GROMACS .gro file of C-alpha atoms in nm:
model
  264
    1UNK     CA    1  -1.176  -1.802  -0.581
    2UNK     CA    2  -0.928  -1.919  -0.331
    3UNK     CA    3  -0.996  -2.124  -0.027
    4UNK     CA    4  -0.998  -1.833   0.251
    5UNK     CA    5  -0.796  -2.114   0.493
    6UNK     CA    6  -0.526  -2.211   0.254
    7UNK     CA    7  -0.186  -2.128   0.402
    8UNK     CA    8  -0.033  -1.984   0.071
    9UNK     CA    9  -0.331  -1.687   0.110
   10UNK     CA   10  -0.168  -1.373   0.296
   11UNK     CA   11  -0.273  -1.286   0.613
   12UNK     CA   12  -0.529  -0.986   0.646
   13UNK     CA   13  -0.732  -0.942   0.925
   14UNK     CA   14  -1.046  -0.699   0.815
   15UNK     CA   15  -1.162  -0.438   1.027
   16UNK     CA   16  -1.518  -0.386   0.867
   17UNK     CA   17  -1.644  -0.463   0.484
   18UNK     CA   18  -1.320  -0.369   0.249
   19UNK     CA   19  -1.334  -0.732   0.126
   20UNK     CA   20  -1.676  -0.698   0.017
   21UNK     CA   21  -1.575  -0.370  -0.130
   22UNK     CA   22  -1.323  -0.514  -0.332
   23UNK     CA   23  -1.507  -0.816  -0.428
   24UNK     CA   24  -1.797  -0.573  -0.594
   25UNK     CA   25  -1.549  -0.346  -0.754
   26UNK     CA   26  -1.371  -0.649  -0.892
   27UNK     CA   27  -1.681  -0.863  -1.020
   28UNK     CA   28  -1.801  -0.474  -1.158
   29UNK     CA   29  -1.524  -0.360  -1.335
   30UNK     CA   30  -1.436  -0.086  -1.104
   31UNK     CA   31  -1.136   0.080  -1.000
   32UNK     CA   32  -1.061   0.120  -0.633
   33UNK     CA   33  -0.891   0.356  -0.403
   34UNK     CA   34  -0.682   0.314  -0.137
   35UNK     CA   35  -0.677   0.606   0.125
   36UNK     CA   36  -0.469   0.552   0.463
   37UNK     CA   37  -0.151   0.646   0.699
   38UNK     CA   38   0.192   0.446   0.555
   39UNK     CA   39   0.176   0.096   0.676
   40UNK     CA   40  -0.193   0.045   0.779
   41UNK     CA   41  -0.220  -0.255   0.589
   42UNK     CA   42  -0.280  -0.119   0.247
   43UNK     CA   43  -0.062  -0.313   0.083
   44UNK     CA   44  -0.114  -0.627   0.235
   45UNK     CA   45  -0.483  -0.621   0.195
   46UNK     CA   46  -0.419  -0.590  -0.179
   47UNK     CA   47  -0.178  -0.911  -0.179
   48UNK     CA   48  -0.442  -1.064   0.045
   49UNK     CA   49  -0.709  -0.983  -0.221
   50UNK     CA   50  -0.558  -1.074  -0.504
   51UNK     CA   51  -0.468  -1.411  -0.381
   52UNK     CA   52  -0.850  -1.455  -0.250
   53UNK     CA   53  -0.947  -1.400  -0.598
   54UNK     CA   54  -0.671  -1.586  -0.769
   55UNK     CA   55  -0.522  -1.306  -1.012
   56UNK     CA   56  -0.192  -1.195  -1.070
   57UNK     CA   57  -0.087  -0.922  -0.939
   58UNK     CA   58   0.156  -0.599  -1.046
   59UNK     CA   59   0.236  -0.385  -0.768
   60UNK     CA   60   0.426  -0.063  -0.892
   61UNK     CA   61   0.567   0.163  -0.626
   62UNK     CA   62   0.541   0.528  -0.748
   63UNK     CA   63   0.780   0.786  -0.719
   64UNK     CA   64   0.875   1.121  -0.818
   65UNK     CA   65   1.077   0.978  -1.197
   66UNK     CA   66   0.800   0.716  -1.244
   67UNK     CA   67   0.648   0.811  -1.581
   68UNK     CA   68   0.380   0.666  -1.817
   69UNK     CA   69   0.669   0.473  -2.008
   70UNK     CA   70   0.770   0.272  -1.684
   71UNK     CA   71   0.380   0.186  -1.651
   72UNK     CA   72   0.331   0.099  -2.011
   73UNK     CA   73   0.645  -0.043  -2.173
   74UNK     CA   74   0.977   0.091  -2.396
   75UNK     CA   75   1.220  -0.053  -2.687
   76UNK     CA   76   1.494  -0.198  -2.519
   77UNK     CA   77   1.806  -0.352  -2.718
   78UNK     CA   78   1.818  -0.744  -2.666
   79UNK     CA   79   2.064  -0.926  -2.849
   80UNK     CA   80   2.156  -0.641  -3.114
   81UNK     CA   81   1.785  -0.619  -3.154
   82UNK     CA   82   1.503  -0.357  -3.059
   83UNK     CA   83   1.213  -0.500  -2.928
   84UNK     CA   84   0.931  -0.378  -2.733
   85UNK     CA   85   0.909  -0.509  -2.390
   86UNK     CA   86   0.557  -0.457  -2.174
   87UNK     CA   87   0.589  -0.254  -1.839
   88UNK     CA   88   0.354  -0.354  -1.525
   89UNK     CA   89   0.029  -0.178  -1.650
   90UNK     CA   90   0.019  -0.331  -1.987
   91UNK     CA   91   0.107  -0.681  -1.867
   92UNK     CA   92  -0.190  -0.654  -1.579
   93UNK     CA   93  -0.416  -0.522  -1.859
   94UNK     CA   94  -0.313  -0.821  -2.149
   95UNK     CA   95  -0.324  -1.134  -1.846
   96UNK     CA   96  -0.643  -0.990  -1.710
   97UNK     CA   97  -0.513  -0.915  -1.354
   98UNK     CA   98  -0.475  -0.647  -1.094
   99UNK     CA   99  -0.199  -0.354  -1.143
  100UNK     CA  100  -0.158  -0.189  -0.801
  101UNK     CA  101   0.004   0.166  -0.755
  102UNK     CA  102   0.115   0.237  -0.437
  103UNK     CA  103   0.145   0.574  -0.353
  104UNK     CA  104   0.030   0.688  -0.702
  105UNK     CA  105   0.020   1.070  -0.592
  106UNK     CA  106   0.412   1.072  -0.621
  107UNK     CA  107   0.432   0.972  -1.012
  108UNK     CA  108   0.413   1.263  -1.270
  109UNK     CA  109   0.176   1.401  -1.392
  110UNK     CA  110   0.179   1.147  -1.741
  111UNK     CA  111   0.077   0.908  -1.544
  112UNK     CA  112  -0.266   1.023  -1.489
  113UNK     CA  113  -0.336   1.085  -1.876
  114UNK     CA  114  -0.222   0.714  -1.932
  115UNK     CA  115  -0.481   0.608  -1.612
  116UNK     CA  116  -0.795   0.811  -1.727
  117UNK     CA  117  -0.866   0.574  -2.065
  118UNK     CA  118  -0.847   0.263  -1.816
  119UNK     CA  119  -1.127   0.388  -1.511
  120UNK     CA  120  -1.397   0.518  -1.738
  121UNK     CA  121  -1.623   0.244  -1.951
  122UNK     CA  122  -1.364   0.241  -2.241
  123UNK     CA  123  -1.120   0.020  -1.999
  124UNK     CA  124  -0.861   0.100  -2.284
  125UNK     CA  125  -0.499   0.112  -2.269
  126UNK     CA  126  -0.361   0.249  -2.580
  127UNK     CA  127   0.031   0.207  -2.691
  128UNK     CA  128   0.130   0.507  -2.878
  129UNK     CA  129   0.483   0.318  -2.960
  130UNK     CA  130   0.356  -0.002  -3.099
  131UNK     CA  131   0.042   0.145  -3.241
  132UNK     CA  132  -0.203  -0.089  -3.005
  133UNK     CA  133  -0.483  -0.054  -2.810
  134UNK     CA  134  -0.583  -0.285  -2.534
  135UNK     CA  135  -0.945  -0.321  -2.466
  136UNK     CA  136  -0.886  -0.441  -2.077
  137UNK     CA  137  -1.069  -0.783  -1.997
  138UNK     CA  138  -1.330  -0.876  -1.707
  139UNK     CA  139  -1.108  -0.923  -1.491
  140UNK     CA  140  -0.829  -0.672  -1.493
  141UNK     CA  141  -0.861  -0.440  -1.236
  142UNK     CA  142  -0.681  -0.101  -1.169
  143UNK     CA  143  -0.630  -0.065  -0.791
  144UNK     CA  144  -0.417   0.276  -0.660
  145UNK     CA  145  -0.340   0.394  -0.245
  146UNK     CA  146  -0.185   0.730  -0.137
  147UNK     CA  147  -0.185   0.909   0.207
  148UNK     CA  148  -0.384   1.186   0.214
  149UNK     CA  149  -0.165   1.288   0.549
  150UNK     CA  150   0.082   1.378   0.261
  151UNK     CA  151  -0.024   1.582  -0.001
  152UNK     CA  152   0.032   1.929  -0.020
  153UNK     CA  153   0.002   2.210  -0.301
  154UNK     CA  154   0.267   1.991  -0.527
  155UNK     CA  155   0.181   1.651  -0.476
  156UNK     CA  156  -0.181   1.646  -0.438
  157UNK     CA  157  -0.415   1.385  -0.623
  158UNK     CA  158  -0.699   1.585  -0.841
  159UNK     CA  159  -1.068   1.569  -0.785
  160UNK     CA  160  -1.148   1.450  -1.141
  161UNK     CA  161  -0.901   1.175  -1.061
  162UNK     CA  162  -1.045   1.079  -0.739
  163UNK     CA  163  -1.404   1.079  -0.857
  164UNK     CA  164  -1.267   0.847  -1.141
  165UNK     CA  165  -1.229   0.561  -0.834
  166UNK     CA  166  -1.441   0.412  -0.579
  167UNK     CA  167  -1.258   0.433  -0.265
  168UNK     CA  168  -1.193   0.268   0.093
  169UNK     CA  169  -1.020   0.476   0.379
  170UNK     CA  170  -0.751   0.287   0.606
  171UNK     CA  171  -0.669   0.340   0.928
  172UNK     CA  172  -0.484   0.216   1.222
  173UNK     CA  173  -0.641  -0.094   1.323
  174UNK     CA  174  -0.798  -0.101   1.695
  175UNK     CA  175  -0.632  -0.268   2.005
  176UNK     CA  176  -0.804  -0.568   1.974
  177UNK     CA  177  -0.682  -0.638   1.586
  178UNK     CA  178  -0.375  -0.513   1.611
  179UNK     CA  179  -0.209  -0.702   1.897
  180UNK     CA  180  -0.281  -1.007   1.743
  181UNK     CA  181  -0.207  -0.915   1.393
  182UNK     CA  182   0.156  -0.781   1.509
  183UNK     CA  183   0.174  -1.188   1.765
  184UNK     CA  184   0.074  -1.315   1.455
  185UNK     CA  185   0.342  -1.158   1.236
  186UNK     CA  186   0.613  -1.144   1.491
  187UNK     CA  187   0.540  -1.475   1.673
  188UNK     CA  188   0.569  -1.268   1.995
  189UNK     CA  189   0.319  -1.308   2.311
  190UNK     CA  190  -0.012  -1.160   2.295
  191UNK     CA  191   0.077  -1.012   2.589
  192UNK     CA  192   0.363  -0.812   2.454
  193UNK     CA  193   0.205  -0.769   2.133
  194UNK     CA  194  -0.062  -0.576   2.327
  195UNK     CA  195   0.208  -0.341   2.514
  196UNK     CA  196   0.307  -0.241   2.207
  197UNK     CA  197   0.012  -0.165   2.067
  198UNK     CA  198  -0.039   0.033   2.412
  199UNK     CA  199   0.282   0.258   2.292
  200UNK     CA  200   0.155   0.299   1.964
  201UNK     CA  201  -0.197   0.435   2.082
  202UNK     CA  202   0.017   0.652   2.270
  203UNK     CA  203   0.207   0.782   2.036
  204UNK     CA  204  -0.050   0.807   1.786
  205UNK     CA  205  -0.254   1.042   2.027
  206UNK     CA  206   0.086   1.238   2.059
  207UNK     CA  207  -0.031   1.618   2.012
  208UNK     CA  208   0.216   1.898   1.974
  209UNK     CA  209   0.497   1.705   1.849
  210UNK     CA  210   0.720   1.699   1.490
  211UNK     CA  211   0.557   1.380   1.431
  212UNK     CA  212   0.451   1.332   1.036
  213UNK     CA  213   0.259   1.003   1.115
  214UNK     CA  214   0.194   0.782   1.400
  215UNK     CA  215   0.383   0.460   1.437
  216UNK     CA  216   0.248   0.202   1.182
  217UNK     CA  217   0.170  -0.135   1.244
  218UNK     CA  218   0.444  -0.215   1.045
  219UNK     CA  219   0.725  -0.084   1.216
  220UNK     CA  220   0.540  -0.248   1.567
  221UNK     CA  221   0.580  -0.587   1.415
  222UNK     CA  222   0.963  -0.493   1.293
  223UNK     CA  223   1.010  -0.412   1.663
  224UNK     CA  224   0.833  -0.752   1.803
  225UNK     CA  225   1.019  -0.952   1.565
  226UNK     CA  226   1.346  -0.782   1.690
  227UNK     CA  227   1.201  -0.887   2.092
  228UNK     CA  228   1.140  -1.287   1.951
  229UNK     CA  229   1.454  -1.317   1.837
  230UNK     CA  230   1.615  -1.203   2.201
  231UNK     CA  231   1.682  -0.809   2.142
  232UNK     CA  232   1.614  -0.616   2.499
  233UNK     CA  233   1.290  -0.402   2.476
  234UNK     CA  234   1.459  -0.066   2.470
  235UNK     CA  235   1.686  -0.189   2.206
  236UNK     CA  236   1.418  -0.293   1.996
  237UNK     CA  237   1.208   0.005   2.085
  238UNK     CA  238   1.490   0.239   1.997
  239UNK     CA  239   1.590   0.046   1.653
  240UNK     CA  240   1.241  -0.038   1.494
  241UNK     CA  241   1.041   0.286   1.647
  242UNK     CA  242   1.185   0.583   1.790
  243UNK     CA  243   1.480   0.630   1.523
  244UNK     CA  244   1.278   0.572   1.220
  245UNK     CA  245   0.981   0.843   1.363
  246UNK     CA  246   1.182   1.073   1.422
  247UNK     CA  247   1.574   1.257   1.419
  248UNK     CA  248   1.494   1.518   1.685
  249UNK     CA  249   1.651   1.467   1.996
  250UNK     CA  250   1.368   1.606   2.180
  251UNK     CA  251   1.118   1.464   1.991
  252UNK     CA  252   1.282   1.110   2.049
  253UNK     CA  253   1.325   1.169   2.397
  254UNK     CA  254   0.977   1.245   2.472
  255UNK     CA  255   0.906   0.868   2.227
  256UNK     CA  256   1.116   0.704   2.500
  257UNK     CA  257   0.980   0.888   2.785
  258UNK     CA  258   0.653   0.698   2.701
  259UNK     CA  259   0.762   0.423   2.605
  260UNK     CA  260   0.894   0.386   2.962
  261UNK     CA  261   0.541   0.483   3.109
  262UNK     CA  262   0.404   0.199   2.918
  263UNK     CA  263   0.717  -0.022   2.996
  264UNK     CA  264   0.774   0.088   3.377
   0.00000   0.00000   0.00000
């Protein structure tokens, strides 16, 4: 395992025991799911975690064409020649390290059959096109996220593929993690790190509006980035918030209605 103080380790900054979580599905042979709003920190945590334990790691971002063959490999022609080449799954499962699907409720359906084999106690991977099958090591690990804020009648992930999982929810992180996580990421002040994080509790408590989601963390420390480097607030604001929540006009002018509450 890593040294937790080593610079090359991503920065995560836990909120209550999802590193211990991980650590026991890891050393158990577990998969693990990832529940939480776009850009809580899923991601990162898994980067973070992966580092801490020193394994490689695949990260696949799902999406509506993503099918089993992306995951697990194809015959490609190389040099007038046919030959097989692995995708992300099969090369987490042969090195022994962690495949990570991001948003996994937007791949097809063929996606799940391939999963199922891999987070029961077989921990098999099987390669209908070369004829293997991959008896997944220690220390592989399938790890998955989606946003339950999402789903709906189409896209929804199944019961009997949630139970297959042991899983963490994510959330916003509170004031007092968050304005130093976005200073710490941005290299702005605490001090404006912490009225930003005042806008987004605002606008996360936002009822009654065509909002989807709440601001993420993310796009706070996209707009603190944009104040370091010398853009004006409102600039920033507009750029790396409102626009990207939202293409109502009244919905966006109510955004910059409070961000000029919290502003003055």
């Amino acid at each position: 395992m890593k040294d937790l103080h080593k610079p090359d380790l991503p920065f995560y900054a836990p909120v209550a025991n999802e590193c211990a979580v991980f650590e026991m599905a890891h050393a158990n042979a577990l998969p693990l799911l990832l529940k939480g709003p776009t850009g809580c920190g899923k991601t990162r945590f898994v980067e973070h975690m992966a580092a801490r334990l020193d394994l490689p790691l695949h990260t696949v971002a799902c999406h509506d064409d993503l099918s089993a063959s992306d995951l697990i490999g194809r015959y490609l022609l190389k040099g007038g020649e046919t030959v097989w080449v692995d995708g992300p799954l099969t090369r987490a499962v042969r090195e022994g390290g962690i495949c990570y699907l991001d948003e996994v409720v937007e791949a097809r359906k063929d996606v799940t059959v391939v999963l199922h084999p891999l987070t029961d106690d077989r921990r098999r991977l099987v390669i209908d096109k070369t004829g293997e099958e991959l008896v997944a090591p220690d220390s592989f690990m399938l790890v998955a996220s989606y946003n339950p804020g999402y789903q709906n009648i189409l896209k929804k992930l199944k019961p009997s593929t949630r139970q297959r999982f042991v899983s963490i929810g994510f959330d916003f992180p509170s004031p007092e993690v968050e304005a130093p996580v976005v200073a710490r990421e941005s290299g702005l002040d605490e001090s404006r790190a912490k009225a930003l994080v005042r806008l987004a509790a605002g606008i996360r408590n936002l009822s009654g509006m065509d909002l989807e989601e709440g601001v993420s963390t993310r796009l706070l420390i996209y707009a603190a980035t944009m104040i370091t480097k010398g853009m004006p607030v409102d600039r920033a604001l507009e750029a790396a918030i409102i626009e990207p929540l939202s293409d109502e006009p009244d919905v966006q002018q109510a955004l910059r209605d409070l961000a000029s509450a919290v502003y003055g």
